[in-house]
Coordinates of C-alpha atoms in Angstrom, one line a residue:
Chain A
M11 CA 63.2 -5.2 63.4
D12 CA 60.7 -8.1 62.9
L13 CA 59.2 -7.2 66.3
I14 CA 57.8 -3.9 65.0
I15 CA 54.6 -5.2 63.4
P16 CA 53.6 -7.6 66.2
T17 CA 54.3 -4.8 68.7
I18 CA 52.0 -2.4 66.9
S19 CA 49.4 -5.1 66.4
Q20 CA 49.4 -6.0 70.0
G21 CA 49.2 -2.3 70.9
L22 CA 46.1 -1.9 68.7
L23 CA 44.3 -4.9 70.1
W24 CA 45.0 -3.8 73.6
S25 CA 44.1 -0.2 72.8
L26 CA 40.4 -1.1 73.0
L27 CA 41.1 -1.9 76.7
A28 CA 42.9 1.4 77.1
I29 CA 39.9 3.3 75.6
G30 CA 37.6 1.4 78.0
V31 CA 39.8 2.3 81.0
Y32 CA 40.0 5.9 79.7
I33 CA 36.2 6.1 79.7
T34 CA 35.9 5.1 83.4
F35 CA 39.1 6.5 84.8
R36 CA 39.1 9.9 83.0
V37 CA 35.6 10.5 81.7
L38 CA 33.6 9.1 84.6
D39 CA 36.4 9.7 87.2
I40 CA 36.0 6.1 88.6
A41 CA 38.8 3.6 88.9
D42 CA 36.8 0.6 87.6
L43 CA 38.4 -2.8 88.5
T44 CA 35.6 -4.7 86.7
V45 CA 38.1 -4.6 83.8
E46 CA 40.1 -7.4 85.3
G47 CA 37.0 -9.6 85.0
S48 CA 35.5 -8.3 81.8
F49 CA 38.7 -8.7 79.8
P50 CA 38.8 -12.5 80.4
L51 CA 35.0 -12.5 80.1
G52 CA 35.3 -11.3 76.5
A53 CA 38.0 -13.9 75.9
A54 CA 36.0 -16.7 77.5
T55 CA 32.8 -15.7 75.6
V56 CA 34.6 -15.6 72.2
A57 CA 36.3 -18.9 72.9
A58 CA 33.1 -20.7 74.0
C59 CA 31.3 -19.3 71.0
L60 CA 34.0 -20.2 68.5
T61 CA 34.4 -23.7 69.8
A62 CA 30.6 -24.1 69.6
G63 CA 30.9 -23.3 65.9
W64 CA 29.9 -19.6 65.8
S65 CA 31.6 -17.5 63.2
P66 CA 34.0 -14.9 64.6
V67 CA 32.0 -11.7 64.2
P68 CA 28.9 -12.8 66.0
A69 CA 31.2 -14.4 68.6
M70 CA 32.8 -11.0 69.2
I71 CA 29.5 -9.2 69.4
A72 CA 28.5 -11.7 72.0
A73 CA 31.8 -11.0 73.9
A74 CA 31.1 -7.2 73.8
F75 CA 27.5 -8.0 75.0
T76 CA 28.7 -10.0 78.0
G77 CA 31.2 -7.2 78.8
M78 CA 28.2 -4.8 78.9
L79 CA 26.4 -7.0 81.4
G80 CA 29.5 -6.9 83.6
G81 CA 29.6 -3.1 83.4
I82 CA 25.9 -2.9 84.2
I83 CA 26.4 -5.1 87.3
T84 CA 29.1 -2.8 88.6
G85 CA 27.0 0.2 87.7
I86 CA 24.0 -1.1 89.7
L87 CA 26.2 -2.0 92.7
C88 CA 27.7 1.5 92.9
T89 CA 24.6 3.6 92.0
K90 CA 21.5 1.8 93.3
L91 CA 23.2 -0.1 96.1
K92 CA 25.6 2.8 96.9
I93 CA 28.7 0.6 97.2
P94 CA 31.9 2.6 96.6
A95 CA 32.9 2.3 92.9
L96 CA 36.3 0.7 93.7
L97 CA 34.7 -2.0 95.8
A98 CA 31.8 -2.5 93.4
G99 CA 34.4 -3.2 90.6
I100 CA 36.3 -5.6 92.8
L101 CA 33.1 -7.5 93.6
T102 CA 32.1 -7.9 90.0
M103 CA 35.7 -8.9 89.1
I104 CA 35.7 -11.7 91.6
A105 CA 32.2 -12.8 90.6
L106 CA 33.3 -12.9 87.0
Y107 CA 36.1 -15.2 87.7
S108 CA 33.6 -18.0 88.5
I109 CA 31.4 -16.9 85.7
N110 CA 34.3 -17.1 83.2
L111 CA 35.1 -20.7 84.4
H112 CA 31.4 -21.6 83.8
I113 CA 31.5 -20.1 80.3
M114 CA 34.6 -21.9 79.3
G115 CA 33.9 -25.1 81.3
K116 CA 37.6 -25.3 82.1
A117 CA 40.5 -22.9 82.9
N118 CA 41.9 -22.7 79.4
I119 CA 40.6 -23.2 75.9
S120 CA 42.9 -23.4 72.9
L121 CA 41.7 -21.6 69.7
L122 CA 44.3 -23.2 67.4
Q123 CA 41.8 -25.7 65.9
V124 CA 39.0 -23.2 65.2
D125 CA 38.7 -20.3 62.7
T126 CA 39.3 -16.9 64.3
V127 CA 38.7 -13.5 63.0
F128 CA 42.3 -13.4 61.9
S129 CA 42.3 -16.7 60.0
L130 CA 38.8 -16.8 58.6
Y131 CA 39.0 -13.5 56.7
A132 CA 42.7 -13.9 55.8
I133 CA 43.6 -12.4 52.5
S134 CA 45.5 -14.9 50.4
G135 CA 49.3 -14.3 50.5
M136 CA 49.2 -12.3 53.7
S137 CA 50.8 -13.5 56.8
Q138 CA 48.9 -14.0 60.1
A139 CA 50.9 -11.2 61.6
N140 CA 49.8 -8.7 58.9
M141 CA 46.2 -9.9 59.3
I142 CA 46.3 -9.1 63.0
L143 CA 47.6 -5.6 62.1
I144 CA 44.9 -5.0 59.6
I145 CA 42.0 -6.3 61.8
G146 CA 43.4 -4.5 64.7
L147 CA 43.5 -1.3 62.8
I148 CA 40.0 -1.7 61.5
S149 CA 38.6 -2.4 65.0
V150 CA 40.5 0.6 66.5
V151 CA 39.4 3.0 63.8
F152 CA 35.8 1.8 64.0
T153 CA 35.7 1.9 67.8
S154 CA 37.4 5.3 68.2
V155 CA 35.2 7.0 65.6
A156 CA 32.1 5.5 67.2
C157 CA 33.3 6.7 70.7
Y158 CA 34.1 10.1 69.4
L159 CA 30.6 10.5 67.8
F160 CA 28.9 9.0 70.9
F161 CA 30.5 11.3 73.4
G162 CA 29.4 14.2 71.2
T163 CA 25.8 13.4 71.5
E164 CA 23.5 14.6 74.3
I165 CA 23.8 11.3 76.2
G166 CA 27.6 11.4 75.7
A167 CA 27.8 15.0 76.9
A168 CA 25.7 14.0 80.0
I169 CA 28.1 11.2 80.8
R170 CA 31.1 13.5 80.5
A171 CA 29.4 16.1 82.7
T172 CA 28.6 13.3 85.2
G173 CA 32.3 12.6 85.6
C174 CA 33.2 16.2 85.8
N175 CA 30.5 17.6 88.1
P176 CA 27.6 15.4 89.1
H177 CA 25.9 18.3 91.0
M178 CA 25.7 20.3 87.8
I179 CA 24.3 17.6 85.6
R180 CA 21.7 16.6 88.2
A181 CA 20.6 20.3 88.5
N182 CA 20.1 20.1 84.8
G183 CA 17.8 17.2 85.0
V184 CA 19.9 14.2 84.2
N185 CA 19.8 11.0 86.3
T186 CA 23.4 10.4 87.2
D187 CA 22.7 6.7 88.1
I188 CA 21.8 6.1 84.5
T189 CA 24.8 8.0 83.1
I190 CA 27.3 6.1 85.4
I191 CA 25.8 2.8 84.4
L192 CA 25.9 3.7 80.7
G193 CA 29.6 4.7 81.0
L194 CA 30.5 1.5 82.8
L195 CA 28.6 -0.5 80.2
L196 CA 30.3 1.1 77.3
S197 CA 33.7 0.8 78.9
N198 CA 33.4 -2.9 79.8
A199 CA 32.0 -3.7 76.3
L200 CA 35.2 -2.3 74.8
V201 CA 37.4 -4.2 77.4
A202 CA 35.6 -7.5 76.6
L203 CA 36.0 -6.9 72.9
S204 CA 39.7 -6.3 73.5
G205 CA 39.9 -9.5 75.5
A206 CA 38.1 -11.3 72.6
L207 CA 40.6 -10.0 70.1
V208 CA 43.7 -10.7 72.2
A209 CA 42.5 -14.3 72.9
Q210 CA 42.1 -14.9 69.2
S211 CA 45.5 -13.5 68.4
N212 CA 47.2 -15.5 71.2
G213 CA 45.4 -18.7 70.2
F214 CA 43.9 -19.3 73.6
A215 CA 41.6 -18.0 76.3
D216 CA 42.7 -18.4 79.9
V217 CA 40.8 -17.6 83.0
G218 CA 43.8 -15.9 84.5
M219 CA 44.5 -13.6 81.6
G220 CA 42.8 -10.6 83.3
V221 CA 45.4 -10.2 86.0
G222 CA 46.9 -6.8 85.8
T223 CA 44.8 -5.5 82.9
I224 CA 43.6 -2.5 84.8
V225 CA 47.3 -1.5 85.3
I226 CA 48.1 -2.1 81.6
G227 CA 45.1 0.1 80.7
L228 CA 46.1 2.8 83.1
A229 CA 49.7 2.7 81.8
S230 CA 48.5 3.2 78.3
V231 CA 46.2 6.1 79.2
I232 CA 48.9 7.9 81.2
I233 CA 51.7 7.3 78.8
G234 CA 49.5 8.5 76.0
E235 CA 48.4 11.6 77.8
V236 CA 51.9 12.5 78.8
L237 CA 53.4 12.0 75.3
F238 CA 50.6 13.0 73.0
G239 CA 48.5 15.5 74.9
T240 CA 45.0 16.0 76.2
R241 CA 43.8 19.1 74.3
S242 CA 40.4 17.8 73.2
F243 CA 38.4 14.6 73.4
K244 CA 39.6 13.6 70.0
N245 CA 43.2 14.3 71.0
C246 CA 42.7 12.1 74.1
L247 CA 41.3 9.2 72.2
I248 CA 44.3 9.2 69.8
S249 CA 46.7 9.7 72.7
V250 CA 45.3 6.6 74.5
I251 CA 45.6 4.4 71.4
L252 CA 49.2 5.6 70.7
G253 CA 49.9 5.2 74.5
S254 CA 48.8 1.5 74.2
I255 CA 51.3 1.0 71.3
V256 CA 54.1 2.8 73.1
Y257 CA 53.5 0.6 76.2
R258 CA 53.8 -2.5 74.1
A259 CA 57.0 -1.1 72.5
V260 CA 58.5 -0.4 76.0
I261 CA 57.6 -4.0 77.1
A262 CA 59.2 -5.4 73.9
I263 CA 62.3 -3.4 74.4
V264 CA 62.8 -4.3 78.1
L265 CA 62.3 -7.9 77.3
Q266 CA 64.8 -7.7 74.5
M267 CA 67.2 -6.1 76.9
G268 CA 67.0 -9.2 79.0
M269 CA 64.4 -8.5 81.7
P270 CA 62.9 -11.8 82.9
P271 CA 59.2 -12.0 81.8
N272 CA 58.2 -12.8 85.3
D273 CA 59.1 -9.3 86.4
L274 CA 56.8 -7.7 83.7
K275 CA 53.9 -7.0 86.0
L276 CA 56.2 -5.5 88.7
F277 CA 57.8 -3.3 86.0
T278 CA 54.4 -2.1 84.8
A279 CA 53.1 -1.4 88.3
I280 CA 56.2 0.7 89.1
L281 CA 55.8 2.5 85.8
V282 CA 52.2 3.4 86.5
A283 CA 52.9 4.4 90.1
L284 CA 55.6 6.8 88.9
A285 CA 53.4 8.2 86.2
L286 CA 50.5 8.7 88.7
A287 CA 52.8 10.5 91.1
M288 CA 54.2 12.7 88.3
P289 CA 52.0 15.7 89.1
L290 CA 53.3 15.7 92.7
F291 CA 56.9 15.5 91.6
Q292 CA 56.3 18.3 89.1
A293 CA 54.8 20.5 91.7
K294 CA 57.7 19.9 94.0
L295 CA 60.2 20.6 91.2
N296 CA 58.4 23.9 90.3
K297 CA 58.4 24.9 93.9
R298 CA 62.1 24.3 94.2
K299 CA 62.7 26.3 91.0
A300 CA 60.5 29.1 92.2
A301 CA 62.5 29.2 95.5
K302 CA 65.8 29.4 93.7
N303 CA 64.7 32.4 91.6
Chain B
M113 CA 3.7 29.1 92.0
L114 CA 5.5 27.4 94.9
R115 CA 3.5 26.0 97.9
I116 CA 5.4 24.5 100.8
E117 CA 3.1 22.9 103.4
N118 CA 4.4 22.0 106.8
I119 CA 7.7 20.5 105.8
A120 CA 10.1 19.3 108.5
K121 CA 13.6 17.9 108.4
T122 CA 15.8 16.4 111.1
F123 CA 19.3 15.3 110.3
N124 CA 20.7 12.2 112.0
P125 CA 17.5 11.5 114.0
G126 CA 18.0 9.6 117.2
T127 CA 21.7 10.1 117.4
I128 CA 23.9 12.4 119.4
T129 CA 24.4 14.7 116.4
E130 CA 20.6 15.0 115.9
K131 CA 19.8 18.4 114.4
I132 CA 16.3 19.7 113.8
A133 CA 16.8 21.8 110.7
L134 CA 13.2 22.7 109.7
R135 CA 10.1 22.7 111.9
D136 CA 6.8 22.7 110.1
V137 CA 7.7 25.4 107.6
S138 CA 5.0 26.6 105.3
L139 CA 5.5 29.1 102.5
H140 CA 3.5 30.3 99.5
L141 CA 5.1 32.1 96.6
A142 CA 3.0 33.9 94.1
P143 CA 4.1 33.9 90.4
G144 CA 6.9 36.5 90.0
D145 CA 7.7 36.8 93.7
F146 CA 11.3 37.5 94.3
V147 CA 11.9 36.5 97.9
T148 CA 15.2 37.1 99.8
V149 CA 15.9 34.7 102.6
I150 CA 18.1 35.6 105.6
G151 CA 18.9 33.9 108.9
G152 CA 21.9 33.1 111.0
N153 CA 24.1 30.0 110.7
G154 CA 22.0 26.8 111.3
A155 CA 18.7 28.7 110.9
G156 CA 17.7 26.3 108.1
K157 CA 18.2 28.4 105.0
S158 CA 20.1 25.9 103.0
T159 CA 18.0 23.0 104.3
L160 CA 14.9 24.8 103.0
M161 CA 16.6 25.3 99.7
N162 CA 17.9 21.7 99.4
S163 CA 14.5 20.4 100.4
I164 CA 12.9 22.2 97.6
A165 CA 15.6 21.2 95.1
G166 CA 15.3 17.6 96.2
T167 CA 18.9 17.0 97.4
F168 CA 17.3 14.9 100.2
P169 CA 13.8 13.9 101.1
V170 CA 11.8 15.8 103.7
D171 CA 10.5 14.0 106.8
K172 CA 6.9 15.3 106.3
G173 CA 4.9 17.9 104.5
K174 CA 4.4 18.8 100.9
I175 CA 6.2 20.7 98.2
I176 CA 4.0 21.8 95.3
I177 CA 5.1 23.7 92.2
D178 CA 2.5 25.1 89.9
N179 CA -0.1 22.7 91.3
E180 CA 2.1 19.7 90.9
D181 CA 3.1 17.8 94.0
I182 CA 6.9 17.2 93.6
T183 CA 7.5 16.0 97.2
K184 CA 8.5 12.5 96.1
W185 CA 10.3 13.5 92.9
P186 CA 14.1 12.8 92.8
E187 CA 16.4 15.8 92.4
H188 CA 17.0 15.3 88.7
K189 CA 13.3 15.2 87.9
R190 CA 12.7 18.5 89.8
A191 CA 15.2 20.2 87.5
R192 CA 12.4 20.3 84.9
Y193 CA 10.9 23.1 86.9
I194 CA 13.7 24.4 89.0
G195 CA 16.8 26.4 88.0
R196 CA 19.6 26.5 90.6
V197 CA 22.8 28.5 91.4
F198 CA 24.9 27.1 94.2
Q199 CA 27.1 28.9 96.7
D200 CA 30.2 27.3 95.4
P201 CA 31.0 28.8 91.9
M202 CA 32.6 25.5 90.9
M203 CA 29.3 23.5 91.4
G204 CA 27.1 24.9 88.7
T205 CA 29.2 24.2 85.7
A206 CA 31.4 21.4 84.3
A207 CA 35.0 22.7 84.3
N208 CA 36.4 20.3 81.7
M209 CA 33.8 21.1 79.1
Q210 CA 33.5 24.2 76.9
I211 CA 31.2 27.1 77.6
E212 CA 29.2 26.1 74.6
E213 CA 28.8 22.5 75.8
N214 CA 27.8 23.6 79.3
M215 CA 25.1 25.9 77.8
A216 CA 23.9 23.1 75.4
I217 CA 23.3 20.9 78.5
A218 CA 21.4 23.8 80.2
A219 CA 19.4 24.5 77.1
R220 CA 17.8 21.1 77.5
R221 CA 17.4 21.1 81.3
G222 CA 14.7 18.7 82.3
K223 CA 14.6 16.8 79.0
T224 CA 15.9 13.3 78.7
P225 CA 19.1 13.4 76.6
T226 CA 19.0 11.6 73.2
L227 CA 21.5 10.6 70.6
R228 CA 21.3 13.9 68.8
W229 CA 24.5 15.9 68.5
S230 CA 24.9 17.8 71.8
A231 CA 26.1 21.2 70.8
P232 CA 24.9 21.9 67.2
A233 CA 26.4 24.9 65.4
A234 CA 22.9 26.2 64.9
Q235 CA 22.7 27.1 68.6
Q236 CA 25.9 29.1 68.7
K237 CA 24.2 32.4 67.7
F238 CA 21.6 32.0 70.4
F239 CA 24.3 31.3 73.0
R240 CA 26.3 34.3 71.9
E241 CA 23.3 36.6 72.2
Q242 CA 22.6 35.3 75.7
L243 CA 26.3 35.6 76.8
K244 CA 26.3 39.1 75.5
T245 CA 23.7 40.1 78.1
L246 CA 26.2 39.3 80.8
N247 CA 28.6 42.0 79.5
L248 CA 31.7 39.8 80.5
G249 CA 33.0 39.2 77.0
L250 CA 32.2 35.5 77.2
E251 CA 30.4 35.6 73.9
E252 CA 33.9 35.5 72.3
R253 CA 34.9 32.4 74.2
L254 CA 32.3 29.8 73.4
E255 CA 34.9 27.2 72.9
S256 CA 36.9 27.9 76.0
K257 CA 36.8 25.4 78.8
V258 CA 34.7 26.7 81.8
G259 CA 37.6 25.8 84.1
L260 CA 39.5 28.7 82.7
L261 CA 36.9 31.3 83.9
S262 CA 37.1 33.2 87.2
G263 CA 34.7 32.4 90.0
G264 CA 32.5 35.4 89.2
Q265 CA 32.4 34.6 85.5
R266 CA 31.4 31.0 86.3
Q267 CA 28.7 32.2 88.7
A268 CA 27.3 34.5 86.1
L269 CA 27.4 31.7 83.5
T270 CA 25.6 29.4 86.0
L271 CA 22.9 32.0 86.5
L272 CA 22.5 32.4 82.7
M273 CA 22.3 28.6 82.4
A274 CA 19.8 28.2 85.2
T275 CA 17.5 30.6 83.4
L276 CA 18.2 29.6 79.8
V277 CA 15.1 27.4 79.9
E278 CA 12.6 29.5 81.9
P279 CA 12.4 27.9 85.3
K280 CA 9.1 27.9 87.3
L281 CA 11.2 28.5 90.3
L282 CA 14.8 29.9 90.6
L283 CA 16.8 28.9 93.6
L284 CA 19.9 31.0 94.5
D285 CA 21.8 29.6 97.4
E286 CA 24.1 32.4 98.7
H287 CA 25.4 32.5 95.2
T288 CA 27.5 35.7 95.8
A289 CA 28.9 34.6 99.2
A290 CA 32.1 33.1 97.8
L291 CA 33.0 36.0 95.5
D292 CA 35.0 39.2 96.3
P293 CA 32.8 42.2 97.1
K294 CA 33.1 43.8 93.7
T295 CA 32.4 40.6 91.7
A296 CA 29.6 39.9 94.2
A297 CA 27.9 43.2 93.4
Q298 CA 28.3 42.6 89.7
V299 CA 26.7 39.1 89.9
L300 CA 23.9 40.5 92.1
A301 CA 23.2 43.2 89.5
I302 CA 23.0 40.6 86.8
T303 CA 20.7 38.5 89.0
N304 CA 18.4 41.5 89.6
E305 CA 18.2 42.2 85.9
I306 CA 17.4 38.7 84.9
V307 CA 14.9 38.1 87.7
T308 CA 13.0 41.3 87.4
K309 CA 13.0 41.5 83.6
R310 CA 11.6 38.1 83.2
H311 CA 9.4 38.0 86.4
L312 CA 11.0 34.8 87.6
T313 CA 9.7 33.3 90.8
T314 CA 12.8 33.3 92.9
L315 CA 14.1 32.3 96.3
M316 CA 17.4 33.9 97.1
I317 CA 19.4 33.1 100.2
T318 CA 21.8 35.8 101.3
H319 CA 23.6 36.5 104.5
N320 CA 24.0 40.1 103.6
M321 CA 21.1 42.1 105.1
K322 CA 21.6 45.1 102.8
D323 CA 21.2 42.9 99.8
A324 CA 18.2 41.2 101.3
L325 CA 16.6 44.6 101.8
A326 CA 17.6 46.0 98.4
C327 CA 16.5 43.0 96.3
G328 CA 13.1 41.5 95.7
N329 CA 9.6 42.2 96.8
R330 CA 9.5 40.0 99.8
L331 CA 11.8 39.1 102.7
I332 CA 11.7 36.1 105.0
M333 CA 13.9 35.5 108.0
L334 CA 14.5 32.0 109.3
H335 CA 15.4 31.2 112.8
D336 CA 15.8 27.8 114.5
G337 CA 14.0 26.0 111.6
K338 CA 11.0 28.3 111.5
I339 CA 10.0 31.4 109.5
L340 CA 10.2 34.2 112.0
I341 CA 9.6 37.2 109.8
D342 CA 7.8 37.6 106.5
V343 CA 7.5 41.1 105.1
K344 CA 6.4 42.0 101.6
G345 CA 5.4 44.9 99.3
E346 CA 5.4 48.4 100.6
E347 CA 6.3 47.4 104.1
K348 CA 9.5 45.7 102.8
K349 CA 10.4 48.7 100.7
S350 CA 10.6 51.0 103.7
L351 CA 12.3 48.4 106.0
T352 CA 15.8 49.2 107.4
I353 CA 18.3 46.9 109.1
K354 CA 17.4 48.5 112.4
D355 CA 13.7 47.7 111.9
L356 CA 14.7 44.1 111.0
L357 CA 16.8 43.7 114.2
A358 CA 13.9 45.1 116.3
M359 CA 11.5 42.8 114.6
F360 CA 13.8 39.8 115.3
E361 CA 14.1 40.7 119.0
K362 CA 10.4 40.9 119.4
A363 CA 9.6 37.7 117.5
A364 CA 12.4 35.6 118.9
G365 CA 12.4 37.0 122.4
S366 CA 16.2 37.2 122.2
E367 CA 18.9 39.4 120.7
L368 CA 20.2 38.5 117.2
N369 CA 23.7 37.3 117.8
S370 CA 24.9 36.0 114.6
D371 CA 28.0 37.9 113.7
A372 CA 27.9 36.9 110.1
L373 CA 24.5 38.5 109.7
L374 CA 25.3 41.7 111.6
L375 CA 28.7 42.4 110.1
S376 CA 27.8 42.1 106.5

């Protein structure tokens, strides 16, 4: 029972990552591995800023900003230099590993001795766990409303059209290099922000904390889409956020049932592989049904 | 309106798959000219179209629209002046977006997108009126996703979108070729109506000789990367398929042996 609130909170903090992955994977139709570097990049930036005495909000803005830079680099690699998007993301991810070490100065920074967004603005009488829930909720509501509004604008529509049909949007006068870079920038800013929030709630930033984040993001997106639908953009955003919470709940449940934590990533990978193969299974199933009739 | 001067294009130069697609092609279109373009496979029709649209750079020559040299402009910048309909009905519209959203994008073709709301309710009336002219009932489906439409409906919508902002040049790249005969005739009729009513300067590739003769005020035939035949006005009106074949034999010194062109 006492696992429910932390599970929802974690789901909310990680849902910014899921929204970021949704923007690249579904809206732009790119599997962007930059995420694995920009998540710890956000954590590293916020940790470095907080230990240097910044207050949490500017530190998180800085984290989102460094995430943007990561996205821009991948964007330039895959548009201006014509490197395939998957490889461009891998290159940035690897480069960011070194950069993150530079930012932190070491592999791990503890945040237990500094004020974080969860401790500094704590309302008296409220537990840290509840504070994480409230701050998580505020960040997710703010981010998803901002995303919804942004993708309704002319620039947002151009980014959506780029992922859907680049020929069409070029024939209508939009430079797809710019829209791809913009989408990657936005996505990685959200991922870095997610990293910054998770680091503060965990009480540390670690250079290795990005491993597997793309898979976690994909799992959230796919679980959300399957369970909560994809009727409209608004519906998709809500699905992805709920998907992130459900993913955390699934993890909490399997750990409770005694699965060793070391197998967590294996479990997630299998889950995502099955979910991605779902359309194929469904088609086969339908075919068999049709054959029977 | 359109001036093409000595453009040439070779694909994969210097390799075993080298293909000379255009050899010193020059073409002048007067404002309001509706030119049909025919030619066998590999004659250079699509290369000519894509060179004008800016899909790839040309090796030499100049492309000028309304006295502006656009030879070095990238594809998306040329969209300011050029409306396009592709052969593949899927290529001209964004399937995951609503009809309304697609039209809103087309309604600002050539303008840099801003942070204004993309599909304001104020535009709906205008979109509905425009869709009504197609006579396909699409005006009742503004919020449907384009992916739900048939190929013919999508092609008609693309045509409407390409002309929503009046283009200085309209490029139609075999835009009825992928449709069934009945739908193709319907889309062609809509094309004729839009182009002639609004006097749009138009270049239309077709591999249907009958269509090429029936539409437009001028016809050019490409062969081996060159313009072989160019007839206009009264001479074109009285032209028959037989005349065309005779002209081809005389000009090319060989018999026309493209099945696709003869059978259709």
